[in-house]
Coordinates of C-alpha atoms in Angstrom, one line a residue:
Chain M
X1 CA 1.6 -13.3 -61.0
X2 CA -1.0 -10.9 -62.9
X3 CA -3.2 -8.5 -61.6
X4 CA -6.6 -10.6 -63.2
X5 CA -5.0 -13.4 -61.7
X6 CA -4.9 -11.9 -58.0
X7 CA -8.8 -11.0 -58.0
X8 CA -9.8 -14.0 -59.2
X9 CA -8.1 -15.0 -55.9
X10 CA -11.2 -13.8 -53.9
X11 CA -13.2 -17.0 -55.0
X12 CA -11.2 -17.6 -51.6
X13 CA -13.1 -14.9 -49.5
X14 CA -16.2 -16.5 -50.7
X15 CA -15.6 -20.0 -49.9
X16 CA -15.4 -18.5 -46.5
X17 CA -18.5 -16.0 -46.7
X18 CA -20.7 -18.9 -48.0
X19 CA -19.4 -21.2 -45.5
X20 CA -20.4 -18.4 -42.2
X21 CA -23.5 -18.0 -44.0
X22 CA -24.0 -21.9 -44.3
X23 CA -23.8 -22.8 -41.4
X24 CA -24.5 -18.9 -39.5
X25 CA -21.6 -18.5 -38.2
X26 CA -22.0 -15.0 -38.4
X27 CA -18.7 -14.0 -39.7
X28 CA -19.5 -12.6 -42.7
X29 CA -18.5 -8.5 -41.6
X30 CA -15.1 -9.7 -39.9
X31 CA -13.7 -11.7 -43.5
X32 CA -15.2 -9.0 -45.4
X33 CA -13.2 -6.2 -43.1
X34 CA -10.0 -8.5 -42.8
X35 CA -10.5 -9.2 -46.4
X36 CA -10.1 -5.6 -47.2
X37 CA -7.6 -5.0 -44.7
X38 CA -5.5 -7.5 -45.6
X39 CA -5.7 -5.9 -49.8
X40 CA -4.9 -2.4 -49.2
X41 CA -2.3 -2.8 -45.6
X42 CA -0.3 -5.3 -48.0
X43 CA -0.2 -3.0 -51.2
X44 CA 1.0 -0.7 -49.6
X45 CA 3.5 -1.8 -48.4
X46 CA 4.8 -3.1 -51.4
X47 CA 4.4 0.1 -52.7
X48 CA 6.3 1.7 -49.7
X49 CA 8.8 -1.4 -49.7
X50 CA 10.0 -1.2 -53.6
X51 CA 10.3 2.9 -53.4
X52 CA 12.5 2.2 -50.3
X53 CA 14.3 -0.7 -51.9
X54 CA 15.4 1.9 -55.2
X55 CA 16.3 4.5 -52.7
X56 CA 18.2 2.9 -49.9
X57 CA 18.3 5.6 -47.6
X58 CA 19.4 3.6 -43.7
X59 CA 17.3 7.5 -42.7
X60 CA 14.1 5.4 -44.4
X61 CA 15.2 2.0 -43.1
X62 CA 15.4 3.4 -39.2
X63 CA 12.0 5.0 -40.2
X64 CA 9.8 2.0 -40.8
X65 CA 12.2 0.0 -37.8
X66 CA 9.9 2.5 -35.8
X67 CA 6.8 2.2 -37.1
X68 CA 7.5 -1.4 -37.0
X69 CA 8.1 -1.8 -33.2
X70 CA 5.7 0.8 -32.7
X71 CA 2.8 -1.5 -34.1
X72 CA 4.0 -4.1 -32.2
X73 CA 4.9 -3.0 -29.6
X74 CA 1.0 -1.5 -29.1
X75 CA -0.1 -4.9 -30.0
X76 CA 1.2 -6.9 -27.4
X77 CA 0.3 -4.4 -24.5
X78 CA -2.7 -5.2 -24.6
X79 CA -2.2 -8.1 -23.5
X80 CA -1.0 -6.4 -20.1
X81 CA -3.1 -4.1 -19.8
X82 CA -3.6 -2.5 -16.5
X83 CA 0.0 -3.0 -15.6
X84 CA 1.3 0.0 -15.6
X85 CA 4.7 0.6 -17.3
X86 CA 4.4 -2.5 -19.1
X87 CA 4.6 -0.7 -22.9
X88 CA 7.8 1.0 -22.4
X89 CA 9.0 -2.0 -21.1
X90 CA 7.6 -4.2 -24.7
X91 CA 9.5 -1.4 -26.3
X92 CA 12.8 -2.2 -25.0
X93 CA 12.3 -5.1 -25.2
X94 CA 11.7 -5.7 -28.8
X95 CA 14.0 -2.8 -29.7
X96 CA 16.9 -4.1 -28.0
X97 CA 15.6 -7.8 -29.5
X98 CA 15.4 -6.2 -33.0
X99 CA 19.1 -4.6 -32.8
X100 CA 20.9 -7.2 -31.1
X101 CA 19.2 -9.8 -34.1
X102 CA 20.0 -7.2 -37.1
X103 CA 23.0 -5.7 -35.8
X104 CA 24.7 -9.9 -35.2
X105 CA 23.6 -10.6 -38.8
X106 CA 24.9 -8.1 -40.0
X107 CA 28.3 -7.5 -37.8
X108 CA 28.9 -11.3 -39.1
X109 CA 28.3 -10.8 -42.9
X110 CA 25.2 -12.5 -43.1
X111 CA 23.1 -10.4 -44.9
X112 CA 24.4 -7.2 -46.7
X113 CA 23.9 -3.5 -45.6
X114 CA 20.5 -3.2 -47.8
X115 CA 17.0 -2.7 -47.2
X116 CA 15.7 -5.4 -49.6
X117 CA 17.3 -7.3 -46.8
X118 CA 17.6 -5.7 -43.7
X119 CA 13.7 -4.7 -43.2
X120 CA 11.7 -8.1 -44.4
X121 CA 14.0 -9.6 -41.8
X122 CA 13.4 -7.1 -39.7
X123 CA 9.5 -7.4 -39.9
X124 CA 10.1 -11.2 -39.1
X125 CA 11.9 -10.4 -36.2
X126 CA 10.0 -7.7 -34.1
X127 CA 6.7 -10.0 -36.0
X128 CA 7.8 -12.9 -33.6
X129 CA 9.3 -10.8 -30.5
X130 CA 5.1 -9.0 -30.2
X131 CA 4.1 -12.2 -30.5
X132 CA 6.3 -14.1 -27.8
X133 CA 5.4 -11.2 -25.3
X134 CA 2.4 -10.9 -26.5
X135 CA 2.8 -15.0 -24.4
X136 CA 4.6 -13.9 -21.9
X137 CA 1.7 -11.9 -20.3
X138 CA -0.4 -14.2 -21.9
X139 CA 1.5 -16.7 -19.3
X140 CA 1.6 -14.4 -16.3
X141 CA -2.4 -13.6 -16.1
X142 CA -3.4 -16.8 -16.8
X143 CA -1.3 -18.2 -13.7
X144 CA -1.7 -15.4 -11.5
X145 CA -4.3 -17.1 -9.2
X146 CA -2.4 -19.3 -8.5
X147 CA 0.9 -18.1 -8.7
X148 CA -0.5 -15.3 -5.8
X149 CA -0.4 -18.4 -3.4
X150 CA 3.1 -19.6 -4.2
X151 CA 5.0 -16.0 -4.6
X152 CA 3.1 -14.9 -1.0
X153 CA 4.5 -18.5 0.7
X154 CA 7.9 -17.5 -0.7
X155 CA 7.4 -13.4 0.6
X156 CA 6.2 -15.0 4.5
X157 CA 9.1 -16.8 4.5
X158 CA 11.1 -14.2 3.9
X159 CA 12.4 -14.3 -0.4
X160 CA 13.0 -11.1 -2.3
X161 CA 10.5 -10.6 -4.7
X162 CA 13.0 -11.2 -7.4
X163 CA 12.6 -15.0 -5.8
X164 CA 8.9 -15.3 -4.4
X165 CA 8.4 -14.3 -8.2
X166 CA 11.2 -16.8 -9.8
X167 CA 8.4 -20.1 -10.6
X168 CA 5.9 -17.4 -12.2
X169 CA 8.3 -16.0 -14.5
X170 CA 10.4 -19.1 -15.2
X171 CA 6.7 -21.0 -16.2
X172 CA 5.3 -17.4 -18.5
X173 CA 9.0 -17.2 -20.2
X174 CA 9.0 -21.3 -21.2
X175 CA 5.0 -20.2 -22.4
X176 CA 6.0 -17.4 -24.3
X177 CA 8.7 -19.8 -26.0
X178 CA 7.3 -23.4 -26.5
X179 CA 5.8 -21.9 -30.2
X180 CA 9.7 -20.3 -31.5
X181 CA 11.2 -24.2 -30.5
X182 CA 8.8 -25.9 -31.4
X183 CA 8.8 -24.4 -35.0
X184 CA 12.4 -25.3 -35.2
X185 CA 11.6 -29.4 -34.1
X186 CA 9.0 -29.2 -37.1
X187 CA 9.8 -27.3 -39.9
X188 CA 9.7 -28.3 -43.4
X189 CA 8.1 -31.5 -41.8
X190 CA 4.4 -29.7 -40.5
X191 CA 4.5 -26.8 -42.3
X192 CA 6.9 -24.3 -45.3
X193 CA 7.0 -21.7 -43.9
X194 CA 5.8 -18.5 -46.1
X195 CA 9.1 -16.6 -46.6
X196 CA 10.3 -19.9 -47.9
X197 CA 7.5 -20.7 -50.6
X198 CA 7.5 -16.9 -51.0
X199 CA 10.9 -17.1 -52.2
X200 CA 11.0 -20.8 -54.3
X201 CA 7.0 -19.7 -56.0
X202 CA 9.3 -16.3 -56.8
X203 CA 11.3 -18.3 -58.3
X204 CA 14.5 -19.0 -56.0
X205 CA 15.6 -22.3 -55.7
X206 CA 14.9 -24.6 -52.7
X207 CA 18.1 -24.8 -51.2
X208 CA 18.5 -20.6 -51.9
X209 CA 15.4 -20.3 -50.1
X210 CA 15.8 -22.9 -47.4
X211 CA 19.0 -20.8 -46.9
X212 CA 17.8 -18.4 -45.7
X213 CA 14.3 -20.1 -43.4
X214 CA 17.4 -21.8 -41.2
X215 CA 18.4 -18.0 -41.0
X216 CA 15.5 -16.8 -39.7
X217 CA 15.0 -19.9 -37.4
X218 CA 17.7 -19.5 -35.5
X219 CA 17.6 -15.4 -35.0
X220 CA 13.8 -16.7 -34.0
X221 CA 15.5 -19.0 -31.4
X222 CA 17.3 -16.4 -29.7
X223 CA 15.0 -13.4 -30.2
X224 CA 12.7 -15.5 -28.8
X225 CA 14.3 -16.2 -25.6
X226 CA 15.9 -12.2 -25.4
X227 CA 12.7 -11.3 -25.7
X228 CA 10.7 -12.7 -23.2
X229 CA 13.7 -13.0 -20.5
X230 CA 14.7 -9.3 -21.0
X231 CA 10.4 -8.9 -20.3
X232 CA 10.7 -10.8 -17.2
X233 CA 13.4 -9.0 -15.9
X234 CA 12.5 -5.7 -16.6
X235 CA 8.2 -6.2 -15.4
X236 CA 8.2 -8.2 -12.8
X237 CA 8.8 -5.3 -10.8
X238 CA 5.5 -4.5 -12.4
X239 CA 3.4 -6.8 -10.1
X240 CA 4.7 -5.5 -6.6
X241 CA 3.3 -3.0 -5.1
X242 CA 5.1 -0.7 -1.9
X243 CA 7.2 -3.0 0.9
X244 CA 7.4 -5.7 -2.1
X245 CA 3.7 -6.8 -1.9
X246 CA 1.8 -8.4 -4.3
X247 CA -0.5 -6.1 -6.7
X248 CA -4.6 -6.9 -5.8
X249 CA -5.2 -6.6 -9.6
X250 CA -2.8 -9.1 -9.2
X251 CA -4.6 -12.0 -7.4
X252 CA -8.1 -11.7 -9.6
Chain S
X1 CA 14.2 -5.1 25.3
X2 CA 11.4 -7.4 24.1
X3 CA 10.2 -6.6 20.2
X4 CA 7.0 -5.2 20.2
X5 CA 4.6 -5.1 17.3
X6 CA 2.1 -1.8 17.3
X7 CA -0.8 -0.4 14.9
X8 CA -2.8 1.8 14.6
X9 CA -5.9 3.4 12.7
X10 CA -5.5 0.8 10.9
X11 CA -8.5 0.8 8.1
X12 CA -9.6 -1.1 5.2
X13 CA -12.1 -1.0 2.5
X14 CA -13.6 -3.7 0.7
X15 CA -12.1 -4.2 -2.8
X16 CA -14.3 -2.0 -5.4
X17 CA -16.4 -1.0 -2.6
X18 CA -14.6 2.0 -1.0
X19 CA -17.3 3.4 0.5
X20 CA -17.7 0.5 2.9
X21 CA -14.8 -0.6 5.1
X22 CA -14.2 -4.3 6.3
X23 CA -13.2 -2.5 9.1
X24 CA -12.1 0.5 10.7
X25 CA -9.8 2.7 13.2
X26 CA -8.4 -0.6 14.2
X27 CA -5.6 -0.4 17.1
X28 CA -3.8 -2.6 19.4
X29 CA -0.4 -4.0 20.3
X30 CA 1.7 -7.1 21.6
X31 CA 4.9 -8.7 22.7
X32 CA 5.9 -11.1 20.1
X33 CA 6.2 -13.4 22.7
X34 CA 2.4 -13.3 23.8
X35 CA 0.2 -16.0 22.8
X36 CA -3.2 -14.7 21.1
X37 CA -5.8 -16.2 20.3
X38 CA -7.7 -14.2 17.3
X39 CA -11.4 -15.0 17.2
X40 CA -14.9 -13.5 16.1
X41 CA -18.1 -14.1 14.0
X42 CA -16.1 -14.7 9.8
X43 CA -16.2 -12.5 7.7
X44 CA -14.9 -9.3 10.4
X45 CA -12.0 -8.9 8.2
X46 CA -8.8 -11.1 11.2
X47 CA -7.3 -12.8 8.4
X48 CA -6.9 -9.3 6.6
X49 CA -5.8 -8.4 9.7
X50 CA -3.6 -10.8 10.0
X51 CA -2.1 -10.5 6.5
X52 CA -1.4 -6.7 7.0
X53 CA 0.3 -7.3 10.3
X54 CA 2.4 -9.7 7.8
X55 CA 3.1 -7.1 5.7
X56 CA 1.2 -9.4 2.7
X57 CA -1.4 -6.0 2.0
X58 CA -1.5 -2.6 2.9
X59 CA -3.8 -1.2 4.5
X60 CA -5.4 1.8 3.2
X61 CA -4.6 4.1 6.8
X62 CA -3.4 3.1 9.7
X63 CA 0.3 2.5 10.9
X64 CA 2.5 -0.8 12.3
X65 CA 5.1 -0.4 14.2
X66 CA 7.7 -2.8 14.8
X67 CA 10.0 -2.2 18.0
X68 CA 9.5 1.4 17.5
X69 CA 10.2 1.6 14.0
X70 CA 7.6 2.5 11.0
X71 CA 7.0 -0.3 8.6
X72 CA 7.8 2.0 5.8
X73 CA 11.3 2.5 7.1
X74 CA 11.7 -1.3 7.6
X75 CA 12.9 -4.2 5.1
X76 CA 10.4 -5.8 4.3
X77 CA 12.0 -9.3 4.2
X78 CA 13.3 -8.7 8.3
X79 CA 10.2 -7.8 8.9
X80 CA 8.4 -10.8 7.6
X81 CA 11.3 -13.4 9.1
X82 CA 10.3 -12.0 12.3
X83 CA 6.4 -12.0 11.8
X84 CA 5.6 -15.4 9.9
X85 CA 2.4 -15.7 8.3
X86 CA 1.3 -19.0 8.3
X87 CA -1.7 -19.3 5.3
X88 CA -5.1 -21.1 6.2
X89 CA -5.0 -22.7 2.8
X90 CA -1.4 -23.7 2.7
X91 CA 0.4 -24.0 -0.9
X92 CA 3.5 -26.9 -1.3
X93 CA 6.4 -25.2 -3.2
X94 CA 7.4 -27.3 -6.3
X95 CA 9.6 -30.4 -5.4
X96 CA 9.9 -32.9 -2.4
X97 CA 8.5 -32.4 0.8
X98 CA 12.3 -32.4 1.8
X99 CA 12.2 -29.0 -1.0
X100 CA 9.5 -27.3 1.1
X101 CA 10.9 -27.8 4.6
X102 CA 14.6 -26.8 3.1
X103 CA 12.5 -23.6 1.8
X104 CA 13.4 -20.9 4.3
X105 CA 17.1 -21.4 4.1
X106 CA 17.4 -22.6 0.8
X107 CA 16.4 -18.2 0.2
X108 CA 18.5 -16.9 2.8
X109 CA 21.4 -19.4 1.6
X110 CA 21.8 -20.8 5.8
X111 CA 22.1 -24.4 7.0
X112 CA 19.9 -26.8 7.1
X113 CA 18.9 -28.0 10.5
X114 CA 18.1 -31.7 9.3
X115 CA 17.7 -32.6 13.3
X116 CA 14.7 -29.9 14.1
X117 CA 13.2 -30.9 11.1
X118 CA 13.0 -34.3 11.6
X119 CA 12.3 -33.2 15.5
X120 CA 9.6 -31.5 14.3
X121 CA 7.9 -33.8 11.8
X122 CA 8.3 -36.1 14.6
X123 CA 6.6 -34.3 16.9
X124 CA 2.8 -33.4 14.1
X125 CA 2.4 -36.9 13.6
X126 CA 4.5 -36.9 10.5
X127 CA 7.6 -39.3 11.7
X128 CA 7.8 -41.5 8.9
X129 CA 6.5 -39.1 5.9
X130 CA 8.6 -40.2 3.0
X131 CA 11.0 -37.0 2.5
X132 CA 11.7 -37.5 -0.8
X133 CA 7.6 -37.4 -1.5
X134 CA 6.5 -34.7 -4.0
X135 CA 4.7 -32.4 -1.8
X136 CA 2.1 -32.0 -3.9
X137 CA 0.5 -35.4 -3.2
X138 CA 0.3 -34.7 0.5
X139 CA -3.0 -35.0 2.4
X140 CA -4.3 -31.6 3.4
X141 CA -4.0 -32.4 6.7
X142 CA -0.5 -33.2 5.9
X143 CA 0.6 -30.2 3.6
X144 CA -1.1 -28.0 6.7
X145 CA 1.8 -29.5 8.7
X146 CA 4.8 -29.5 6.3
X147 CA 3.8 -25.5 5.9
X148 CA 3.9 -25.3 9.8
X149 CA 7.2 -26.6 10.4
X150 CA 9.0 -24.5 7.3
X151 CA 7.8 -22.0 8.7
X152 CA 9.1 -22.3 12.9
X153 CA 12.5 -23.4 10.2
X154 CA 12.9 -20.2 10.4
X155 CA 13.4 -19.1 13.2
X156 CA 10.2 -16.3 13.1
X157 CA 9.8 -14.3 16.3
X158 CA 5.7 -14.8 16.0
X159 CA 4.0 -16.3 13.9
X160 CA 0.7 -15.2 12.5
X161 CA -1.4 -18.2 12.1
X162 CA -4.7 -18.0 10.3
X163 CA -6.5 -21.6 11.2
X164 CA -4.4 -23.7 10.5
X165 CA -5.9 -26.6 12.2
X166 CA -9.2 -26.6 10.5
X167 CA -8.8 -29.1 8.0
X168 CA -6.5 -31.4 10.7
X169 CA -8.3 -34.0 13.2
X170 CA -8.2 -34.2 17.0
X171 CA -4.6 -36.2 17.2
X172 CA -3.0 -33.8 14.4
X173 CA -5.1 -30.8 16.3
X174 CA -3.2 -31.5 20.0
X175 CA 0.0 -32.1 18.3
X176 CA -0.1 -28.4 17.1
X177 CA -1.2 -27.2 19.6
X178 CA 1.7 -28.9 21.7
X179 CA 4.4 -27.7 19.5
X180 CA 3.4 -24.6 19.4
X181 CA 2.9 -24.1 23.9
X182 CA 6.4 -25.9 23.7
X183 CA 7.7 -24.1 21.2
X184 CA 6.8 -20.8 22.5
X185 CA 8.6 -22.1 25.8
X186 CA 11.5 -22.7 24.7
X187 CA 12.2 -19.9 22.4
X188 CA 10.1 -17.7 23.1
X189 CA 8.1 -17.7 20.0
X190 CA 4.6 -16.1 19.9
X191 CA 1.7 -16.1 17.7
X192 CA -1.4 -14.7 17.2
X193 CA -3.7 -17.6 15.3
X194 CA -7.3 -17.1 14.0
X195 CA -9.9 -20.1 14.9
X196 CA -13.0 -20.9 15.3
X197 CA -12.7 -22.6 18.3
X198 CA -13.1 -21.1 21.7
X199 CA -11.7 -24.0 23.4
X200 CA -8.7 -24.3 21.2
X201 CA -8.1 -19.7 22.2
X202 CA -8.1 -20.8 25.8
X203 CA -5.9 -23.7 25.3
X204 CA -3.3 -22.4 23.5
X205 CA -3.5 -18.9 24.7
X206 CA -2.6 -16.3 27.2
X207 CA -4.3 -13.4 25.4
X208 CA -7.8 -12.5 24.0
X209 CA -8.9 -10.3 20.8
X210 CA -12.1 -10.9 19.3
X211 CA -13.3 -9.1 16.5
X212 CA -16.3 -7.4 16.4
X213 CA -18.7 -5.3 15.2
X214 CA -15.9 -3.3 13.8
X215 CA -13.7 -3.2 17.3
X216 CA -11.0 -5.0 19.1
X217 CA -11.5 -6.3 22.2
X218 CA -8.8 -7.4 24.5
X219 CA -8.8 -10.3 27.3
X220 CA -7.0 -12.3 29.0
X221 CA -7.1 -16.2 29.9
X222 CA -6.8 -17.3 33.4
X223 CA -3.9 -19.9 32.6
X224 CA -2.4 -19.8 29.4

């Protein structure tokens, strides 16, 4: 696509701004910021990836992965505000998920050991793990009030914190995995995923694109399960204070 | 030696308002076999104190002691199995009535005493209740009674009861009172029972605690 053609896509932004002004949605500023940020971020990433793929140094790949994991962790941790120590646990869960997923793909020789494969697939895996972490924490806080009664009922019957949290954790883990699993069920019927669409537009055969998309969907399923389960097991104690009492902040 | 609960100088502030204590410096003691009515005006912190005694909330200051050992040396589970709290708003665990009745034995991997459970349910007027029914579908009063039976099946030494007959009709209330008195006589199970019904307090309890103006006043009933 020529630079001229790319510039013309701004017409879509104009449509959004026009609708916002016409309907007085007051979103012009956000649309403007979103437009500038997405353009700058993506163009920068394009240049960075271009450089990395050419140099193909493991050290740089690791550096890029660390940046991705850090940004994903900080973003997901916003959902767990007020829960001390949640950020570290999200970081560990996302890191393990990333290394298990990419490690398996490399060990089984599904993808070659080059940055051209590792970085995009890592980006998608880490991004998915970030969304799953946010959804898990959302589920935990959304259910806090009703679940506090359940947890205390079980504690009063002599349950351990782990036993008392079982239902609450289970519901939050399920809620965090549902979008990924639903995505697997409807992919290709409802939406054509961005990666596959991109490959097809860039000239790859649809069959090739589909193969990689299947790889991604399967990797997502395992990474969603891994992230959510690890995060729930590592973090459930954070909702308890001394003597296995539910923290007052969890009972708001 | 009889099990003994003591609490010394318990202070608790309201969340978000550390300057104004809900109560401060409350002290008292009870044998776990004591039957105690706990009365006083609303909002004085009776429920909060009961939840503190159940290790479900922590005091801001003060010490809890059971059998001479401070709470911090206790495994919280063991403590809660001796002193078990029954809430004013009963929460039914997911599943059937039977799943709820089996909760304590499922948690502790102990055999389920079906015969005792049937007897307790019958004594609370729930002999006809279908145990396969979804527990969420029970009425408020039924949930309250199932929740009491569920806790009694844990065989605690003392029950911490938070207005558990507030949503019951007279017949069910009398049944609960009879059951708890007979449980006390047969097993020595005591209770601290928050109630606003002073007649009920006199009917069921041997001792009386009144929490008012930040102090607990002790009394005894003539015929427990």
